[in-house]
Amino acid sequence: MIKNTPTICSFCSNGCGMFIRSDGKEAVGCLPMTLHPVSEGRLCHRGWNRFQNLRSLNRLSLPLIREGSNLKEAAWPEALQKTTEKISELLSRYGPQSIGVIGSPWLTNEDNYRIAQFSLDILGTSHLDGSYRFSGASALTALDRLFSGPFGSLATIPAIAQSPTILVIGKESCRDFSPVGSRLIKAFLHGSTLVLADPSCTRKEHFFKYLLPHPLQSLAAVFKDKESLPPEVSTRLSEPGLALVFLTDQVGSAASLLSLLHSLSPRSATENHLPLVLPLSRAPNLKGAWDMGIRPPEGGLTLHEMLGEESEVKALLIFGDDLLNHLVTSSMLVKFRNLEFVSVADRFFTDTARMAHCVLPIPLLAETEGTMTNSEGRVQKLRPFVDPQGESRSVAHILQDLSQRMGKDFPVLSEPEVRVEISKNIFPYTAVASESDLENVGGILLPTQNAQLPCEPSEAEEQGPEGYRLLVPNTLYAWNRNQMIHESPVLNIEYPGDRPAVRMSPLDAKELKIRMGEKVKIRSDRGEAQVPVEVDENIPSKVLMLSSHFVEVVESLAGKGERDVTTRTLFFPNLAVTVERL
Amino acid sequence: MEQVVLQKSNLNHWVELMHRGFQVVAPSRVQGEIFFLPHAGQLESDLLCGIATLPYLPPKDIVFPQSETLFSFTRGAGDIDFSVPDRPPEKRVLLGIRSCDTVGLNWLDHFYLSNFHDFYYQNRRDPLTLISIACTQPMKNCFCICCEGGPFLHPETTAFDIQLVDLEDRYLVECNSEKGKALVDLNRNLFSQPDPSMVEARDQAETKSHTRFLQEPTSYMSAAIRRITSNSVPPEVWTELGERCFDDGGCTFVCPCCSCFGVGYTAKGETGCHYRFWDSCDYSGFTREVSGHNPRAEKGERFKRRFFHKLSYHYVKKDGRIGCVGCGRCITACPGEVGMPAVVERLRRG
């Protein structure tokens, strides 16, 4: 008999409501909820195939421990004992700050809360962070600054449809997040003005009225200089009710987002009209993990700093994340390889797990109970719909066992009990202690504090008047790098892998007499690289696109990137470059 | 076609009798949403009246599941053992299917059992008896009347076993097959013969229903069929419609007529299985070739292909009808607001 379990999708930060259909042994289908406020009967193609990746061949079923260059299967007590011994050794040799702990936006709020507690109370280290340090932390830091703390909910997805003007940054913010795209279409059909800001496309869809060929970090300056904008855009963007939709990955520095919000917040004598802000992410629980404290407290290092050459960190305990896949420079990979100890608790045999000293299998989100917070600030229950495979153990179980072996007392709390703790300690989450409210379709929407005035705009990035502009979009969380996508037979086909190449307009390729696959030499004031060309008719002339996950090529051109002092991380700014045929 | 009368108060009793030889699947709610589920306890009578309440997941899932194992294998000491899933052990009655979905099943029957013979489909379809309910009151997305998908079924055009016509406190039970008659034969005493006024009331109900379903014309099918068949839709219209498509595949999954599937396999150690799952012509990977070339790389091209299959006369000639039954699920499923009626209306405008 088919069982229909109401749960939420865990592919992205939208948190669509869905039923997963299982036959008692495995998931056999899924269906969007028509009564859910986000999905309203709709899903993207990832959501519609949510049930498929559970048949993966690549699941971890037993702990693994390193013996020389190999990982061998081990019993749980052996793996946990080895981890404990190594942690204890490092603690006694170097002290607690030699250990870094990595939580994850692919874990529930409860597990992330436990990981933060374990890190601070049991290990005593403040080096705590997530891989989103490079793919979203700048946006969250900016918004936290704006609200002097966790910002709750800044806009609901349905409310976007009511906005008279919507500024969408990056076409993927519409295309990749169909519940958001659906509201954009609704708004268009009701007469709203949709403005797309994207420097990397030549053609806008018909429902966008204007295309501004600028990246997020230039927009504040563009809006300040109203002369360069169509008059209607200037007027519309300064009216109340404006909505801003963007992908958090694409926010390079916190200051760039604050500047943009400043330029979009018209002031009157009585109030400031902050736009409705919808920060999207390809990680399902970005906001939840951040709010639960997966970020360094006072004195702690960010992930970028933990993997710095001079870092004191000797070991990393990684939970629920294929960290290697999300690192931004090759020097971090080198540091990672040289760590004395790495333990990985994950579901699949990922690249990170392959390099670990100890691998601990944990259940899939499909096998896990807990809550996640979507991009609207909606806390919803995730319900398990299949039994855990193999001998995987929950994060709670692992943390308790490790603590016990270290002779420390880590509280054994159920998920509702952890939510009570969260409700006491994290301001906007006060209501999550109410199990009955959480049971509602759509869960609980977090309250929002009053916003502070955004800071003044920073200067626009410098652009070479001649030559090419090299855009380096952040692709560390791209769908074709997502393990859950790789594990699904349909989605794996939909998101084929890419090869290191720079994408170029056919016009430029013709001018340079370059054919697909041929190499060009690209020079910036920071370095140079020889890269194959991929001709892409969607790219405007004089623009080159290079995905940020081709770390070595990006580093040769952009050097070590730029440091965002607010977020204490790296990002790669767009560069003026020259191109020549080899 | 035999017609008998059943008091609604006897419906539960009749269903109890069915349980002796059948698994009864009927619409019921889970968290406010309607599913076809094995019946247990009380029937939800508001889902079995003339109002066109549809489960969002079409009943095609019963005969052509979202995913199903084709065969599994184990390598033992010697040979490899293959096993194919057994036919469902029980005969099934699908109670409360609507006219549009019944027509959808007819379409799938044609696809899977006439074009070629699909063993798995037949295993699930053969033991199934359909008790359809004629719709007298449309829901907001219904446009079956434009697609010959309802609101009432007629034996000349549709194969069904029983059709129930809601006449206040009674159903007029119309038996259209031996399977249907066998259900009535479970206890003839529950049924009475209709008097002429009942038959007249049935015809009036159908006439009234047609008026209600036509109140808001939702579709311009004939114009769309003509334009698609004559290839007179300008390419820019397909591009515009394609821009509104999010490649999610939702419309194909909830469509009672869409029949495409992909095949996957999984193996670990000495055991494994092949399985199939619903696939969608919305997806770019659906037509992409091994070389990387994609004959329908643009969304507009995929969109055109989908509606060509649904509406062109080429397929009407081959399959006997258009590939839409007017259930309106694609309207609910489409994030881009380009479900069938919106597309047809856009095509009419050219």
Short mmCIF file of N, CA and C in Angstrom, two decimals, chain B residues 187-273:
data_model
loop_
_atom_site.label_atom_id
_atom_site.label_comp_id
_atom_site.label_asym_id
_atom_site.label_seq_id
_atom_site.Cartn_x
_atom_site.Cartn_y
_atom_site.Cartn_z
N ASN B 187 -25.03 -8.19 -5.41
CA ASN B 187 -26.31 -8.29 -4.71
C ASN B 187 -27.34 -7.46 -5.46
N ARG B 188 -28.08 -8.13 -6.29
CA ARG B 188 -29.06 -7.44 -7.14
C ARG B 188 -30.13 -6.75 -6.28
N ASN B 189 -30.31 -7.26 -5.04
CA ASN B 189 -31.37 -6.69 -4.20
C ASN B 189 -31.09 -5.24 -3.80
N LEU B 190 -29.83 -4.84 -3.90
CA LEU B 190 -29.50 -3.45 -3.55
C LEU B 190 -29.99 -2.47 -4.62
N PHE B 191 -30.29 -2.99 -5.78
CA PHE B 191 -30.59 -2.12 -6.92
C PHE B 191 -32.06 -2.28 -7.32
N SER B 192 -32.58 -1.22 -7.87
CA SER B 192 -33.94 -1.29 -8.40
C SER B 192 -33.90 -0.88 -9.87
N GLN B 193 -34.99 -1.16 -10.55
CA GLN B 193 -35.06 -0.76 -11.95
C GLN B 193 -35.46 0.71 -12.04
N PRO B 194 -34.87 1.47 -12.91
CA PRO B 194 -35.23 2.89 -13.01
C PRO B 194 -36.59 3.06 -13.69
N ASP B 195 -37.39 3.97 -13.16
CA ASP B 195 -38.64 4.27 -13.87
C ASP B 195 -38.31 5.31 -14.95
N PRO B 196 -39.20 5.52 -15.87
CA PRO B 196 -38.90 6.44 -16.99
C PRO B 196 -38.52 7.84 -16.52
N SER B 197 -39.08 8.25 -15.38
CA SER B 197 -38.75 9.62 -14.91
C SER B 197 -37.28 9.72 -14.50
N MET B 198 -36.75 8.59 -14.00
CA MET B 198 -35.32 8.59 -13.62
C MET B 198 -34.45 8.78 -14.85
N VAL B 199 -34.79 8.07 -15.90
CA VAL B 199 -33.99 8.17 -17.13
C VAL B 199 -34.08 9.59 -17.69
N GLU B 200 -35.29 10.14 -17.58
CA GLU B 200 -35.48 11.52 -18.03
C GLU B 200 -34.65 12.47 -17.16
N ALA B 201 -34.66 12.21 -15.85
CA ALA B 201 -33.89 13.05 -14.92
C ALA B 201 -32.39 12.97 -15.24
N ARG B 202 -31.96 11.78 -15.62
CA ARG B 202 -30.53 11.59 -16.00
C ARG B 202 -30.18 12.45 -17.22
N ASP B 203 -31.07 12.42 -18.21
CA ASP B 203 -30.80 13.19 -19.42
C ASP B 203 -30.81 14.69 -19.13
N GLN B 204 -31.74 15.07 -18.25
CA GLN B 204 -31.79 16.50 -17.86
C GLN B 204 -30.51 16.90 -17.11
N ALA B 205 -30.08 15.98 -16.25
CA ALA B 205 -28.84 16.26 -15.49
C ALA B 205 -27.67 16.46 -16.44
N GLU B 206 -27.63 15.63 -17.49
CA GLU B 206 -26.53 15.77 -18.45
C GLU B 206 -26.64 17.09 -19.21
N THR B 207 -27.85 17.44 -19.60
CA THR B 207 -28.04 18.71 -20.32
C THR B 207 -27.64 19.89 -19.44
N LYS B 208 -28.11 19.86 -18.19
CA LYS B 208 -27.76 20.95 -17.25
C LYS B 208 -26.26 21.01 -17.03
N SER B 209 -25.67 19.82 -16.89
CA SER B 209 -24.23 19.75 -16.65
C SER B 209 -23.47 20.39 -17.81
N HIS B 210 -23.91 20.08 -19.03
CA HIS B 210 -23.25 20.67 -20.20
C HIS B 210 -23.32 22.19 -20.13
N THR B 211 -24.47 22.71 -19.73
CA THR B 211 -24.63 24.17 -19.63
C THR B 211 -23.66 24.73 -18.60
N ARG B 212 -23.57 24.04 -17.48
CA ARG B 212 -22.66 24.53 -16.42
C ARG B 212 -21.20 24.48 -16.88
N PHE B 213 -20.84 23.40 -17.53
CA PHE B 213 -19.45 23.27 -17.97
C PHE B 213 -19.12 24.25 -19.09
N LEU B 214 -20.15 24.71 -19.80
CA LEU B 214 -19.90 25.63 -20.89
C LEU B 214 -19.99 27.09 -20.46
N GLN B 215 -20.38 27.33 -19.19
CA GLN B 215 -20.62 28.70 -18.76
C GLN B 215 -19.44 29.61 -19.03
N GLU B 216 -18.27 29.12 -18.76
CA GLU B 216 -17.09 29.94 -19.03
C GLU B 216 -16.24 29.22 -20.06
N PRO B 217 -16.37 29.61 -21.32
CA PRO B 217 -15.57 28.90 -22.32
C PRO B 217 -14.09 29.05 -21.98
N THR B 218 -13.43 27.96 -21.84
CA THR B 218 -12.04 28.02 -21.39
C THR B 218 -11.07 27.69 -22.49
N SER B 219 -11.57 27.27 -23.62
CA SER B 219 -10.64 26.74 -24.59
C SER B 219 -11.14 26.96 -26.01
N TYR B 220 -10.20 26.98 -26.90
CA TYR B 220 -10.53 27.16 -28.32
C TYR B 220 -9.81 26.06 -29.08
N MET B 221 -10.19 24.84 -28.73
CA MET B 221 -9.45 23.68 -29.22
C MET B 221 -9.39 23.60 -30.74
N SER B 222 -10.52 23.79 -31.40
CA SER B 222 -10.53 23.52 -32.84
C SER B 222 -9.57 24.47 -33.56
N ALA B 223 -9.55 25.74 -33.13
CA ALA B 223 -8.64 26.69 -33.77
C ALA B 223 -7.19 26.27 -33.53
N ALA B 224 -6.91 25.84 -32.30
CA ALA B 224 -5.54 25.44 -31.98
C ALA B 224 -5.14 24.21 -32.77
N ILE B 225 -6.04 23.24 -32.87
CA ILE B 225 -5.75 22.01 -33.63
C ILE B 225 -5.47 22.38 -35.09
N ARG B 226 -6.28 23.27 -35.61
CA ARG B 226 -6.11 23.66 -37.02
C ARG B 226 -4.75 24.36 -37.21
N ARG B 227 -4.44 25.25 -36.32
CA ARG B 227 -3.19 26.02 -36.48
C ARG B 227 -1.96 25.12 -36.32
N ILE B 228 -2.04 24.23 -35.34
CA ILE B 228 -0.88 23.34 -35.14
C ILE B 228 -0.75 22.40 -36.32
N THR B 229 -1.86 21.83 -36.76
CA THR B 229 -1.81 20.86 -37.86
C THR B 229 -1.31 21.51 -39.14
N SER B 230 -1.73 22.76 -39.37
CA SER B 230 -1.31 23.42 -40.61
C SER B 230 0.03 24.13 -40.47
N ASN B 231 0.64 23.94 -39.30
CA ASN B 231 1.96 24.53 -39.04
C ASN B 231 1.96 26.04 -39.23
N SER B 232 0.86 26.67 -38.81
CA SER B 232 0.75 28.11 -39.04
C SER B 232 0.96 28.92 -37.76
N VAL B 233 1.52 28.27 -36.75
CA VAL B 233 1.83 29.03 -35.53
C VAL B 233 3.21 29.67 -35.73
N PRO B 234 3.31 30.98 -35.65
CA PRO B 234 4.62 31.61 -35.87
C PRO B 234 5.64 31.13 -34.83
N PRO B 235 6.89 30.94 -35.23
CA PRO B 235 7.91 30.43 -34.29
C PRO B 235 8.04 31.30 -33.05
N GLU B 236 7.83 32.61 -33.22
CA GLU B 236 7.99 33.49 -32.05
C GLU B 236 6.93 33.23 -30.97
N VAL B 237 5.79 32.67 -31.40
CA VAL B 237 4.77 32.32 -30.39
C VAL B 237 5.26 31.14 -29.54
N TRP B 238 5.89 30.18 -30.22
CA TRP B 238 6.44 29.05 -29.45
C TRP B 238 7.57 29.53 -28.54
N THR B 239 8.37 30.46 -29.03
CA THR B 239 9.45 30.99 -28.20
C THR B 239 8.87 31.67 -26.96
N GLU B 240 7.84 32.47 -27.18
CA GLU B 240 7.21 33.18 -26.06
C GLU B 240 6.63 32.18 -25.05
N LEU B 241 5.94 31.17 -25.57
CA LEU B 241 5.37 30.17 -24.65
C LEU B 241 6.47 29.39 -23.94
N GLY B 242 7.54 29.10 -24.69
CA GLY B 242 8.66 28.36 -24.11
C GLY B 242 9.32 29.15 -22.99
N GLU B 243 9.34 30.47 -23.14
CA GLU B 243 9.95 31.30 -22.09
C GLU B 243 9.16 31.19 -20.78
N ARG B 244 7.90 30.87 -20.91
CA ARG B 244 7.08 30.73 -19.71
C ARG B 244 7.16 29.31 -19.11
N CYS B 245 7.80 28.40 -19.84
CA CYS B 245 7.90 27.03 -19.35
C CYS B 245 9.13 26.91 -18.46
N PHE B 246 8.95 26.28 -17.32
CA PHE B 246 10.05 26.15 -16.36
C PHE B 246 10.71 24.77 -16.43
N ASP B 247 10.43 24.02 -17.45
CA ASP B 247 11.02 22.67 -17.63
C ASP B 247 10.79 21.78 -16.42
N ASP B 248 9.74 22.00 -15.70
CA ASP B 248 9.56 21.23 -14.46
C ASP B 248 8.95 19.86 -14.72
N GLY B 249 8.24 19.72 -15.81
CA GLY B 249 7.64 18.42 -16.13
C GLY B 249 6.33 18.17 -15.40
N GLY B 250 5.90 19.10 -14.57
CA GLY B 250 4.68 18.90 -13.77
C GLY B 250 3.46 18.64 -14.64
N CYS B 251 3.34 19.37 -15.74
CA CYS B 251 2.15 19.20 -16.59
C CYS B 251 2.09 17.79 -17.16
N THR B 252 3.27 17.23 -17.48
CA THR B 252 3.27 15.88 -18.06
C THR B 252 2.99 14.82 -17.00
N PHE B 253 3.46 15.09 -15.78
CA PHE B 253 3.26 14.10 -14.72
C PHE B 253 1.81 14.03 -14.26
N VAL B 254 1.14 15.16 -14.20
CA VAL B 254 -0.25 15.12 -13.74
C VAL B 254 -1.23 14.93 -14.89
N CYS B 255 -0.72 14.88 -16.12
CA CYS B 255 -1.61 14.70 -17.28
C CYS B 255 -2.08 13.24 -17.32
N PRO B 256 -3.39 13.00 -17.40
CA PRO B 256 -3.87 11.62 -17.45
C PRO B 256 -3.44 10.89 -18.72
N CYS B 257 -3.00 11.64 -19.73
CA CYS B 257 -2.66 11.01 -21.01
C CYS B 257 -1.16 10.84 -21.24
N CYS B 258 -0.33 11.59 -20.54
CA CYS B 258 1.10 11.52 -20.83
C CYS B 258 1.66 10.16 -20.41
N SER B 259 2.41 9.55 -21.30
CA SER B 259 2.78 8.15 -21.08
C SER B 259 4.28 7.90 -21.16
N CYS B 260 5.09 8.95 -21.24
CA CYS B 260 6.52 8.73 -21.44
C CYS B 260 7.22 8.27 -20.16
N PHE B 261 8.18 7.41 -20.35
CA PHE B 261 8.96 6.96 -19.19
C PHE B 261 10.43 6.81 -19.55
N GLY B 262 11.27 6.86 -18.53
CA GLY B 262 12.68 6.58 -18.69
C GLY B 262 12.99 5.31 -17.92
N VAL B 263 14.16 4.74 -18.17
CA VAL B 263 14.53 3.50 -17.48
C VAL B 263 15.86 3.71 -16.75
N GLY B 264 15.89 3.31 -15.52
CA GLY B 264 17.11 3.41 -14.72
C GLY B 264 17.48 2.05 -14.17
N TYR B 265 18.66 1.92 -13.68
CA TYR B 265 19.02 0.67 -13.03
C TYR B 265 19.86 0.96 -11.81
N THR B 266 19.83 0.03 -10.91
CA THR B 266 20.65 0.16 -9.71
C THR B 266 21.19 -1.23 -9.37
N ALA B 267 22.40 -1.30 -8.93
CA ALA B 267 22.98 -2.59 -8.55
C ALA B 267 24.03 -2.37 -7.48
N LYS B 268 24.03 -3.22 -6.54
CA LYS B 268 25.06 -3.16 -5.50
C LYS B 268 25.41 -4.58 -5.13
N GLY B 269 26.68 -4.88 -5.12
CA GLY B 269 27.08 -6.26 -4.81
C GLY B 269 26.51 -7.20 -5.85
N GLU B 270 25.80 -8.17 -5.41
CA GLU B 270 25.31 -9.22 -6.31
C GLU B 270 23.85 -9.02 -6.71
N THR B 271 23.23 -7.94 -6.27
CA THR B 271 21.82 -7.76 -6.60
C THR B 271 21.60 -6.39 -7.24
N GLY B 272 20.52 -6.31 -7.96
CA GLY B 272 20.20 -5.03 -8.59
C GLY B 272 18.84 -5.10 -9.25
N CYS B 273 18.41 -4.01 -9.83
CA CYS B 273 17.13 -4.00 -10.52
C CYS B 273 17.12 -2.95 -11.62
#
